Amino acid sequence: MFLLGFKVQDLSSPQNKTYVTVATSNGYCHTASQGSGTPTYRRAGAYGESGTQNPAELAKLAWDSLRGKWAEKVNRKGYTHVLIRPIVIDDAGLSEADSKIAQNTIEYFERESGNPVGAHFSADEPRDLAQMFTKGQIAQGAQTPGAARPRMQAVDKRDEMIKGEREYYRPNGQIYRPRDLGGHHDVALLKHLRTTGIPVRLHGLPGTGKSALAEAAFGRDLITINGHGDMAVSHFVGSFLPQNDGTFKWADGPLTRAMKEGRPLFIDEITRIPAEVLAVLYSVLDGRGTLSLDDKPDAPVLKAAPGFYALCGYNPEGIGVRQLDDALVSRFAVPVQVTTDLDAAKALGVPAEFIKVAENLRTKDAEDRKKGGSGVWVPQMRELLLAKAVAKTAGVMFAASVIVGQCPRDEDVPTVTEVASKVFGAAIKPLALGGQVRPGRLPVPCRPCAP
């Protein structure tokens, strides 16, 4: 069974009552109403079984069963009405035949409801309707006979993947290997979101690749601002700077430059910036796309040029980290957790021993957190790429000592040391200067110093 329907709202009602009407694939019609009180659910009209198995007729049947209720509601004075996109609900999953019927119904629904009574589609409405009809209410007296308790089920139709290149170069010359992001190519998706103006917030532990993803997506066009606790609004918008001749000259900040030049802006470590400073972003990111330069009152309100885009990155843990307020959470609307991809690290040439150290420490971290602990430090992509570079310069064992020495928490050093020592089959300790090296033990011939 699948459902589709519409929603109308009675603005004249003191309860601001909302009515939702749905029809099932076999023609049964149900309604739900909800105001300030308890929602009510009832079977509005049992149109009965049609007796047909023809997909086209079944598709038309569900739409026909809605039309009477639609006319009844929308023709009353004081109603607003929104026709929603079809919802498919099924308890056990649609069979191949039912899936075809559902798809035909949806196509018929969208074709026939192109512009009924001045209505329009709303992409957010299906979720609301589904919530009203998938919590068991239909089973409480309004369910089609013989149907199991429903749950939301998408028709077997996948989004077309946004695709990109196999690898990208960051401005520092390092290679970035793209990753899957919700069924899309992460770099290509960020580029696409820029064109639609939908901001992203990247969150994850230090060194996982938040900045790398932003740089891979936008290259040298990207403007980056690094957040810290002593920042002021002027760090974003700009300020008057003293000149050699005693005068002052205005210098645009990174936010102002990005808006003027239509470039992407990456606000790194945004949760370290005071909330009163971040308030400058509200008008920039809420659809207005404007910025007032308070320190430059003679300047007109700045409107973001086409191509401007904002994204941010932050670490969920650490000293000086603040919680991102709701106003900015809603503006940076797409949250993306960034973790280290060990397969990517391997593909980038990180020695297998370091990959194993990271895997083993991940296991210990998960075990400790499961017990209620604070977890164990795990080397991330930044540390692993550094280990690769150091290993080429000074050897693998030396690089192993570097990894151990990078552990930021003293209480984790014994665990990290133990794991690294087992993987490398030798005692690994953080680097420390020892005694003088005797001439006979020098690793390379000693060359005399220049006069």
CSV table of C-alpha atoms in Angstrom, one decimal:
chain,number,residue,atom,x,y,z
A,1,MET,CA,0.0,0.0,0.0
A,2,PHE,CA,1.1,3.5,-0.7
A,3,LEU,CA,-0.4,6.9,0.2
A,4,LEU,CA,-0.4,10.3,-1.5
A,5,GLY,CA,-2.3,13.4,-0.5
A,6,PHE,CA,-2.5,17.2,0.2
A,7,LYS,CA,-2.5,19.5,3.2
A,8,VAL,CA,-4.7,22.6,3.8
A,9,GLN,CA,-4.6,25.1,6.6
A,10,ASP,CA,-7.6,27.0,8.1
A,11,LEU,CA,-6.3,30.4,8.8
A,12,SER,CA,-9.7,31.5,10.1
A,13,SER,CA,-9.7,28.9,12.9
A,14,PRO,CA,-8.6,30.2,16.3
A,15,GLN,CA,-6.6,26.9,16.5
A,16,ASN,CA,-5.0,27.5,13.2
A,17,LYS,CA,-6.2,24.0,12.3
A,18,THR,CA,-4.4,21.9,9.6
A,19,TYR,CA,-6.2,19.2,7.6
A,20,VAL,CA,-4.3,16.5,5.8
A,21,THR,CA,-6.0,14.1,3.4
A,22,VAL,CA,-4.5,11.1,1.9
A,23,ALA,CA,-5.7,8.3,-0.4
A,24,THR,CA,-4.3,4.8,-0.6
A,25,SER,CA,-3.4,3.0,-3.8
A,26,ASN,CA,-6.7,1.0,-3.7
A,27,GLY,CA,-8.9,4.1,-3.3
A,28,TYR,CA,-9.5,4.4,0.5
A,29,CYS,CA,-9.4,8.0,1.7
A,30,HIS,CA,-8.3,9.2,5.1
A,31,THR,CA,-8.0,12.5,6.9
A,32,ALA,CA,-6.0,13.9,9.8
A,33,SER,CA,-6.6,17.2,11.5
A,34,GLN,CA,-4.5,18.9,14.1
A,35,GLY,CA,-4.8,22.3,15.8
A,36,SER,CA,-3.6,23.3,19.2
A,37,GLY,CA,-5.1,20.2,20.7
A,38,THR,CA,-4.8,16.5,20.2
A,39,PRO,CA,-4.6,15.3,16.6
A,40,THR,CA,-7.6,13.4,15.3
A,41,TYR,CA,-7.6,10.7,12.6
A,42,ARG,CA,-10.5,9.2,10.8
A,43,ARG,CA,-11.4,7.4,7.6
A,44,ALA,CA,-13.0,10.1,5.6
A,45,GLY,CA,-14.5,8.0,2.8
A,46,ALA,CA,-14.1,4.4,2.1
A,47,TYR,CA,-14.3,4.4,-1.7
A,48,GLY,CA,-13.7,0.7,-1.7
A,49,GLU,CA,-11.8,-1.7,-3.9
A,50,SER,CA,-12.0,-1.0,-7.6
A,51,GLY,CA,-11.6,-4.6,-8.6
A,52,THR,CA,-9.1,-3.6,-11.2
A,53,GLN,CA,-5.4,-4.6,-11.5
A,54,ASN,CA,-4.6,-2.2,-14.3
A,55,PRO,CA,-1.7,0.0,-13.2
A,56,ALA,CA,-3.1,3.0,-15.1
A,57,GLU,CA,-6.5,2.7,-13.6
A,58,LEU,CA,-5.1,2.2,-10.1
A,59,ALA,CA,-2.9,5.3,-10.6
A,60,LYS,CA,-6.0,7.3,-11.6
A,61,LEU,CA,-8.1,5.9,-8.7
A,62,ALA,CA,-5.9,7.3,-5.9
A,63,TRP,CA,-6.0,10.8,-7.5
A,64,ASP,CA,-9.8,10.6,-8.1
A,65,SER,CA,-10.4,9.7,-4.5
A,66,LEU,CA,-8.7,12.9,-3.4
A,67,ARG,CA,-10.5,15.4,-5.7
A,68,GLY,CA,-13.8,15.5,-3.7
A,69,LYS,CA,-12.0,16.3,-0.4
A,70,TRP,CA,-9.7,18.8,-2.2
A,71,ALA,CA,-12.6,20.8,-3.6
A,72,GLU,CA,-14.4,20.7,-0.2
A,73,LYS,CA,-11.5,22.1,1.7
A,74,VAL,CA,-10.0,24.6,-0.7
A,75,ASN,CA,-13.3,26.2,-1.7
A,76,ARG,CA,-14.0,27.3,1.8
A,77,LYS,CA,-13.2,31.0,2.6
A,78,GLY,CA,-10.0,31.6,4.7
A,79,TYR,CA,-8.1,28.5,3.7
A,80,THR,CA,-4.6,28.4,2.3
A,81,HIS,CA,-3.8,25.2,0.5
A,82,VAL,CA,-0.6,23.5,-0.5
A,83,LEU,CA,-0.5,20.4,-2.7
A,84,ILE,CA,2.3,18.2,-1.6
A,85,ARG,CA,4.4,15.8,-3.5
A,86,PRO,CA,3.4,12.1,-3.3
A,87,ILE,CA,4.4,10.0,-0.3
A,88,VAL,CA,5.0,6.3,-0.5
A,89,ILE,CA,4.4,4.3,2.7
A,90,ASP,CA,4.7,0.6,2.9
A,91,ASP,CA,5.3,-1.8,5.8
A,92,ALA,CA,7.1,-4.7,4.1
A,93,GLY,CA,8.6,-3.0,1.0
A,94,LEU,CA,7.0,-2.7,-2.4
A,95,SER,CA,7.1,-5.6,-4.8
A,96,GLU,CA,8.3,-5.0,-8.3
A,97,ALA,CA,4.7,-4.8,-9.5
A,98,ASP,CA,3.6,-2.5,-6.7
A,99,SER,CA,6.6,-0.3,-7.3
A,100,LYS,CA,5.5,0.1,-10.9
A,101,ILE,CA,2.0,1.0,-9.8
A,102,ALA,CA,3.3,3.4,-7.3
A,103,GLN,CA,5.5,5.1,-9.9
A,104,ASN,CA,2.6,5.3,-12.3
A,105,THR,CA,0.5,6.9,-9.6
A,106,ILE,CA,3.1,9.4,-8.8
A,107,GLU,CA,3.5,10.4,-12.4
A,108,TYR,CA,-0.3,10.7,-12.8
A,109,PHE,CA,-0.5,12.7,-9.6
A,110,GLU,CA,2.2,15.2,-10.8
A,111,ARG,CA,0.7,15.4,-14.2
A,112,GLU,CA,-2.9,16.0,-13.2
A,113,SER,CA,-2.0,18.3,-10.3
A,114,GLY,CA,0.1,20.7,-12.3
A,115,ASN,CA,-1.7,23.8,-11.0
A,116,PRO,CA,-5.0,22.8,-9.3
A,117,VAL,CA,-6.8,25.7,-7.7
A,118,GLY,CA,-3.7,27.8,-7.5
A,119,ALA,CA,-1.8,25.3,-5.4
A,120,HIS,CA,1.9,24.7,-5.5
A,121,PHE,CA,4.4,22.0,-4.6
A,122,SER,CA,6.5,22.2,-1.4
A,123,ALA,CA,9.5,20.0,-1.0
A,124,ASP,CA,9.3,20.1,2.8
A,125,GLU,CA,5.7,18.9,3.1
A,126,PRO,CA,6.1,15.2,2.4
A,127,ARG,CA,8.1,14.8,5.6
A,128,ASP,CA,5.3,16.5,7.7
A,129,LEU,CA,2.6,14.4,6.1
A,130,ALA,CA,4.5,11.2,6.5
A,131,GLN,CA,5.1,11.9,10.2
A,132,MET,CA,1.4,12.3,10.8
A,133,PHE,CA,0.5,9.0,9.1
A,134,THR,CA,3.5,6.8,10.1
A,135,LYS,CA,3.2,6.8,13.9
A,136,GLY,CA,0.4,4.2,14.0
A,137,GLN,CA,-2.5,6.6,13.8
A,138,ILE,CA,-3.9,5.0,10.7
A,139,ALA,CA,-3.8,1.7,12.5
A,140,GLN,CA,-6.0,3.3,15.2
A,141,GLY,CA,-9.2,3.1,13.3
A,142,ALA,CA,-8.3,4.7,10.0
A,143,GLN,CA,-6.2,2.0,8.4
A,144,THR,CA,-7.2,0.3,5.1
A,145,PRO,CA,-8.4,-3.2,5.9
A,146,GLY,CA,-5.7,-5.8,5.7
A,147,ALA,CA,-2.8,-3.2,5.6
A,148,ALA,CA,0.0,-3.6,8.1
A,149,ARG,CA,1.2,-0.7,10.3
A,150,PRO,CA,2.8,1.7,7.8
A,151,ARG,CA,6.2,3.2,7.7
A,152,MET,CA,7.7,5.6,5.1
A,153,GLN,CA,9.3,3.9,2.2
A,154,ALA,CA,10.8,5.7,-0.8
A,155,VAL,CA,10.1,4.5,-4.3
A,156,ASP,CA,13.1,2.7,-5.8
A,157,LYS,CA,14.4,5.8,-7.5
A,158,ARG,CA,17.8,7.0,-6.7
A,159,ASP,CA,19.2,10.5,-7.0
A,160,GLU,CA,21.5,10.9,-9.9
A,161,MET,CA,25.0,11.1,-8.6
A,162,ILE,CA,26.9,14.3,-8.8
A,163,LYS,CA,30.3,13.3,-10.3
A,164,GLY,CA,33.7,14.8,-10.5
A,165,GLU,CA,37.4,14.0,-11.1
A,166,ARG,CA,39.4,11.1,-9.5
A,167,GLU,CA,41.8,13.4,-7.7
A,168,TYR,CA,42.5,17.1,-7.1
A,169,TYR,CA,45.5,19.2,-6.2
A,170,ARG,CA,45.3,21.5,-3.2
A,171,PRO,CA,47.1,24.9,-3.5
A,172,ASN,CA,50.0,23.5,-1.5
A,173,GLY,CA,50.5,20.8,-4.1
A,174,GLN,CA,49.1,17.9,-2.1
A,175,ILE,CA,46.7,15.5,-3.8
A,176,TYR,CA,43.2,15.1,-2.5
A,177,ARG,CA,41.3,11.9,-3.2
A,178,PRO,CA,37.5,12.5,-3.3
A,179,ARG,CA,35.2,10.6,-1.1
A,180,ASP,CA,31.5,9.6,-1.1
A,181,LEU,CA,29.2,12.2,0.5
A,182,GLY,CA,25.6,11.0,0.7
A,183,GLY,CA,25.9,9.2,-2.6
A,184,HIS,CA,27.7,12.0,-4.3
A,185,HIS,CA,31.3,13.0,-5.1
A,186,ASP,CA,32.3,15.3,-2.2
A,187,VAL,CA,34.3,17.8,-4.2
A,188,ALA,CA,31.7,18.0,-7.0
A,189,LEU,CA,28.9,18.3,-4.5
A,190,LEU,CA,30.5,21.3,-2.8
A,191,LYS,CA,31.0,23.0,-6.2
A,192,HIS,CA,27.3,22.3,-6.9
A,193,LEU,CA,26.2,23.6,-3.5
A,194,ARG,CA,28.1,26.8,-4.3
A,195,THR,CA,26.0,27.4,-7.4
A,196,THR,CA,22.8,27.0,-5.3
A,197,GLY,CA,24.1,29.1,-2.4
A,198,ILE,CA,23.6,26.4,0.3
A,199,PRO,CA,26.2,26.8,3.0
A,200,VAL,CA,28.0,23.7,4.5
A,201,ARG,CA,29.6,23.2,7.9
A,202,LEU,CA,32.3,20.6,8.1
A,203,HIS,CA,33.0,19.2,11.6
A,204,GLY,CA,35.5,16.7,12.8
A,205,LEU,CA,38.6,16.1,14.8
A,206,PRO,CA,41.8,18.1,13.9
A,207,GLY,CA,43.6,16.8,10.9
A,208,THR,CA,40.8,14.8,9.3
A,209,GLY,CA,40.7,16.9,6.1
A,210,LYS,CA,38.1,19.7,6.5
A,211,SER,CA,40.4,22.3,5.1
A,212,ALA,CA,41.7,19.8,2.5
A,213,LEU,CA,38.2,19.3,1.2
A,214,ALA,CA,37.4,23.0,1.0
A,215,GLU,CA,40.8,23.7,-0.8
A,216,ALA,CA,40.3,20.8,-3.2
A,217,ALA,CA,36.8,22.1,-4.1
A,218,PHE,CA,37.7,25.7,-4.6
A,219,GLY,CA,41.5,25.9,-5.1
A,220,ARG,CA,43.1,29.3,-5.2
A,221,ASP,CA,39.8,31.0,-5.5
A,222,LEU,CA,39.1,30.1,-1.8
A,223,ILE,CA,39.6,32.8,0.9
A,224,THR,CA,40.2,31.3,4.4
A,225,ILE,CA,39.8,33.0,7.7
A,226,ASN,CA,41.2,31.2,10.8
A,227,GLY,CA,39.1,31.6,13.9
A,228,HIS,CA,40.3,32.4,17.4
A,229,GLY,CA,38.9,33.7,20.7
A,230,ASP,CA,40.3,37.2,20.3
A,231,MET,CA,38.7,38.0,17.0
A,232,ALA,CA,36.6,41.1,16.4
A,233,VAL,CA,34.2,42.1,13.7
A,234,SER,CA,36.9,44.0,12.0
A,235,HIS,CA,38.8,40.7,11.4
A,236,PHE,CA,35.9,39.8,9.1
A,237,VAL,CA,34.8,43.0,7.5
A,238,GLY,CA,38.0,45.1,7.6
A,239,SER,CA,39.2,48.3,9.3
A,240,PHE,CA,41.1,51.6,8.7
A,241,LEU,CA,44.8,51.1,8.9
A,242,PRO,CA,47.4,53.8,9.6
A,243,GLN,CA,49.6,54.9,6.7
A,244,ASN,CA,53.2,56.2,6.6
A,245,ASP,CA,51.9,59.8,6.0
A,246,GLY,CA,49.7,59.7,9.1
A,247,THR,CA,46.4,59.1,7.4
A,248,PHE,CA,44.2,56.1,7.6
A,249,LYS,CA,43.2,53.9,4.7
A,250,TRP,CA,40.4,51.3,4.6
A,251,ALA,CA,41.4,47.6,4.1
A,252,ASP,CA,38.7,45.1,3.3
A,253,GLY,CA,38.5,42.0,5.5
A,254,PRO,CA,38.2,38.5,4.1
A,255,LEU,CA,34.4,38.5,4.3
A,256,THR,CA,34.1,41.8,2.5
A,257,ARG,CA,36.6,40.7,-0.2
A,258,ALA,CA,34.8,37.4,-0.8
A,259,MET,CA,31.4,39.2,-1.1
A,260,LYS,CA,32.8,41.8,-3.5
A,261,GLU,CA,34.7,39.4,-5.6
A,262,GLY,CA,32.2,36.6,-5.7
A,263,ARG,CA,34.6,34.1,-4.1
A,264,PRO,CA,34.1,31.2,-1.6
A,265,LEU,CA,34.9,31.9,2.0
A,266,PHE,CA,36.0,29.2,4.4
A,267,ILE,CA,35.7,30.1,8.1
A,268,ASP,CA,38.0,27.6,9.9
A,269,GLU,CA,37.6,26.9,13.6
A,270,ILE,CA,34.4,28.9,13.7
A,271,THR,CA,33.4,27.6,17.1
A,272,ARG,CA,36.4,29.5,18.6
A,273,ILE,CA,35.1,32.8,17.5
A,274,PRO,CA,33.0,34.9,19.9
A,275,ALA,CA,29.2,34.7,19.2
A,276,GLU,CA,28.9,38.5,19.1
A,277,VAL,CA,31.4,38.6,16.3
A,278,LEU,CA,29.7,35.8,14.3
A,279,ALA,CA,26.5,37.8,14.4
A,280,VAL,CA,28.0,39.8,11.4
A,281,LEU,CA,27.2,36.7,9.3
A,282,TYR,CA,23.5,36.7,9.9
A,283,SER,CA,22.4,39.1,7.2
A,284,VAL,CA,25.0,37.6,4.8
A,285,LEU,CA,23.7,34.1,5.0
A,286,ASP,CA,20.0,34.4,5.6
A,287,GLY,CA,19.0,35.1,2.0
A,288,ARG,CA,19.6,38.8,2.0
A,289,GLY,CA,23.2,38.4,1.2
A,290,THR,CA,24.0,41.9,2.5
A,291,LEU,CA,26.6,43.4,4.8
A,292,SER,CA,26.6,46.8,6.5
A,293,LEU,CA,30.1,48.2,7.2
A,294,ASP,CA,29.5,49.9,10.6
A,295,ASP,CA,33.0,51.3,10.7
A,296,LYS,CA,32.5,52.8,7.3
A,297,PRO,CA,29.1,54.5,7.5
A,298,ASP,CA,29.5,56.4,4.3
A,299,ALA,CA,29.7,53.1,2.3
A,300,PRO,CA,26.5,51.6,0.8
A,301,VAL,CA,25.2,48.3,2.1
A,302,LEU,CA,27.3,45.6,0.4
A,303,LYS,CA,25.5,43.0,-1.7
A,304,ALA,CA,27.2,39.7,-2.3
A,305,ALA,CA,28.4,39.3,-5.9
A,306,PRO,CA,27.4,36.1,-7.8
A,307,GLY,CA,29.8,33.3,-6.9
A,308,PHE,CA,30.1,34.2,-3.2
A,309,TYR,CA,29.8,31.2,-1.0
A,310,ALA,CA,30.4,30.5,2.7
A,311,LEU,CA,31.3,27.3,4.4
A,312,CYS,CA,32.8,26.7,7.8
A,313,GLY,CA,34.8,24.0,9.7
A,314,TYR,CA,35.2,23.2,13.4
A,315,ASN,CA,36.5,20.7,15.8
A,316,PRO,CA,33.9,19.3,18.3
A,317,GLU,CA,36.5,19.1,21.1
A,318,GLY,CA,39.3,21.2,22.4
A,319,ILE,CA,40.2,24.2,24.6
A,320,GLY,CA,38.3,27.3,23.7
A,321,VAL,CA,35.7,25.6,21.6
A,322,ARG,CA,32.2,27.2,21.9
A,323,GLN,CA,28.9,25.7,20.8
A,324,LEU,CA,27.7,27.1,17.5
A,325,ASP,CA,24.4,29.0,18.2
A,326,ASP,CA,21.1,28.0,16.6
A,327,ALA,CA,21.1,31.0,14.3
A,328,LEU,CA,24.3,29.9,12.5
A,329,VAL,CA,23.4,26.2,12.7
A,330,SER,CA,20.3,27.0,10.6
A,331,ARG,CA,22.3,29.1,8.2
A,332,PHE,CA,25.1,26.6,7.6
A,333,ALA,CA,22.3,24.2,6.7
A,334,VAL,CA,24.2,21.1,5.5
A,335,PRO,CA,26.2,19.4,8.3
A,336,VAL,CA,29.0,17.1,7.2
A,337,GLN,CA,31.1,15.0,9.5
A,338,VAL,CA,34.7,14.6,8.3
A,339,THR,CA,36.7,11.6,9.4
A,340,THR,CA,40.0,10.3,8.3
A,341,ASP,CA,39.7,7.9,5.4
A,342,LEU,CA,42.5,5.3,5.9
A,343,ASP,CA,42.0,3.8,2.5
A,344,ALA,CA,42.7,7.2,1.0
A,345,ALA,CA,45.8,7.5,3.2
A,346,LYS,CA,47.0,4.2,1.9
A,347,ALA,CA,46.3,5.3,-1.7
A,348,LEU,CA,48.4,8.4,-1.0
A,349,GLY,CA,51.4,6.3,0.0
A,350,VAL,CA,51.3,6.2,3.7
A,351,PRO,CA,53.3,3.2,4.9
A,352,ALA,CA,51.1,0.2,6.0
A,353,GLU,CA,52.6,0.3,9.5
A,354,PHE,CA,51.2,3.7,10.2
A,355,ILE,CA,47.8,2.7,8.8
A,356,LYS,CA,47.8,-0.3,11.2
A,357,VAL,CA,48.7,2.0,14.2
A,358,ALA,CA,45.7,4.2,13.4
A,359,GLU,CA,43.4,1.2,13.0
A,360,ASN,CA,44.4,-0.2,16.3
A,361,LEU,CA,44.1,3.1,18.1
A,362,ARG,CA,40.6,3.6,16.6
A,363,THR,CA,39.6,0.3,18.2
A,364,LYS,CA,40.9,1.3,21.6
A,365,ASP,CA,39.2,4.7,21.3
A,366,ALA,CA,35.9,3.1,20.5
A,367,GLU,CA,36.2,0.6,23.4
A,368,ASP,CA,37.2,3.4,25.9
A,369,ARG,CA,34.2,5.6,24.8
A,370,LYS,CA,31.8,2.6,25.1
A,371,LYS,CA,32.9,2.3,28.7
A,372,GLY,CA,32.2,6.0,29.3
A,373,GLY,CA,35.8,7.2,29.0
A,374,SER,CA,37.1,10.2,27.0
A,375,GLY,CA,38.6,8.1,24.3
A,376,VAL,CA,42.1,7.6,23.0
A,377,TRP,CA,44.0,9.9,20.6
A,378,VAL,CA,44.1,8.6,17.1
A,379,PRO,CA,46.5,10.0,14.4
A,380,GLN,CA,44.4,11.6,11.6
A,381,MET,CA,45.2,12.2,8.0
A,382,ARG,CA,47.5,15.2,8.7
A,383,GLU,CA,49.7,13.1,11.0
A,384,LEU,CA,49.7,10.2,8.7
A,385,LEU,CA,50.8,12.3,5.7
A,386,LEU,CA,53.5,13.9,7.9
A,387,ALA,CA,54.7,10.4,8.9
A,388,LYS,CA,54.9,9.5,5.2
A,389,ALA,CA,57.1,12.6,4.5
A,390,VAL,CA,59.3,12.1,7.5
A,391,ALA,CA,59.8,8.4,6.7
A,392,LYS,CA,61.1,9.3,3.3
A,393,THR,CA,63.6,11.7,4.9
A,394,ALA,CA,64.7,10.0,8.1
A,395,GLY,CA,63.3,6.5,8.0
A,396,VAL,CA,60.2,4.6,9.1
A,397,MET,CA,61.3,4.1,12.7
A,398,PHE,CA,62.2,7.8,13.1
A,399,ALA,CA,58.7,8.7,11.7
A,400,ALA,CA,57.1,6.2,14.2
A,401,SER,CA,58.7,8.2,17.1
A,402,VAL,CA,57.4,11.4,15.5
A,403,ILE,CA,53.8,9.9,15.5
A,404,VAL,CA,54.1,8.9,19.2
A,405,GLY,CA,55.4,12.3,20.1
A,406,GLN,CA,52.5,14.1,18.4
A,407,CYS,CA,50.0,12.6,20.9
A,408,PRO,CA,48.5,15.8,22.5
A,409,ARG,CA,47.3,14.2,25.8
A,410,ASP,CA,49.9,12.9,28.3
A,411,GLU,CA,47.5,10.3,29.6
A,412,ASP,CA,47.3,8.7,26.1
A,413,VAL,CA,51.0,8.5,25.5
A,414,PRO,CA,51.5,5.1,27.1
A,415,THR,CA,48.7,3.6,25.0
A,416,VAL,CA,49.9,5.1,21.8
A,417,THR,CA,53.5,4.0,22.6
A,418,GLU,CA,52.3,0.4,23.4
A,419,VAL,CA,50.3,0.2,20.1
A,420,ALA,CA,53.1,1.6,18.0
A,421,SER,CA,55.7,-0.7,19.6
A,422,LYS,CA,53.6,-3.8,18.9
A,423,VAL,CA,53.0,-2.8,15.2
A,424,PHE,CA,56.7,-2.0,14.6
A,425,GLY,CA,58.1,-4.9,16.6
A,426,ALA,CA,60.4,-2.6,18.5
A,427,ALA,CA,60.3,-0.1,21.4
A,428,ILE,CA,59.0,3.2,20.1
A,429,LYS,CA,59.5,6.3,22.2
A,430,PRO,CA,58.9,10.0,21.6
A,431,LEU,CA,61.9,11.8,20.2
A,432,ALA,CA,64.4,13.2,22.7
A,433,LEU,CA,68.0,14.4,22.4
A,434,GLY,CA,70.5,12.1,23.9
A,435,GLY,CA,74.3,12.3,24.5
A,436,GLN,CA,76.9,13.4,22.0
A,437,VAL,CA,77.4,11.2,19.0
A,438,ARG,CA,80.9,9.8,18.8
A,439,PRO,CA,82.7,10.4,15.5
A,440,GLY,CA,82.9,6.6,14.9
A,441,ARG,CA,79.2,6.3,15.2
A,442,LEU,CA,78.2,9.2,12.9
A,443,PRO,CA,75.6,8.0,10.4
A,444,VAL,CA,77.3,10.1,7.7
A,445,PRO,CA,80.9,11.4,7.2
A,446,CYS,CA,81.5,14.6,9.1
A,447,ARG,CA,82.3,17.5,6.8
A,448,PRO,CA,84.4,20.3,8.1
A,449,CYS,CA,82.6,23.6,8.7
A,450,ALA,CA,83.3,26.4,6.2
A,451,PRO,CA,85.7,29.0,7.5
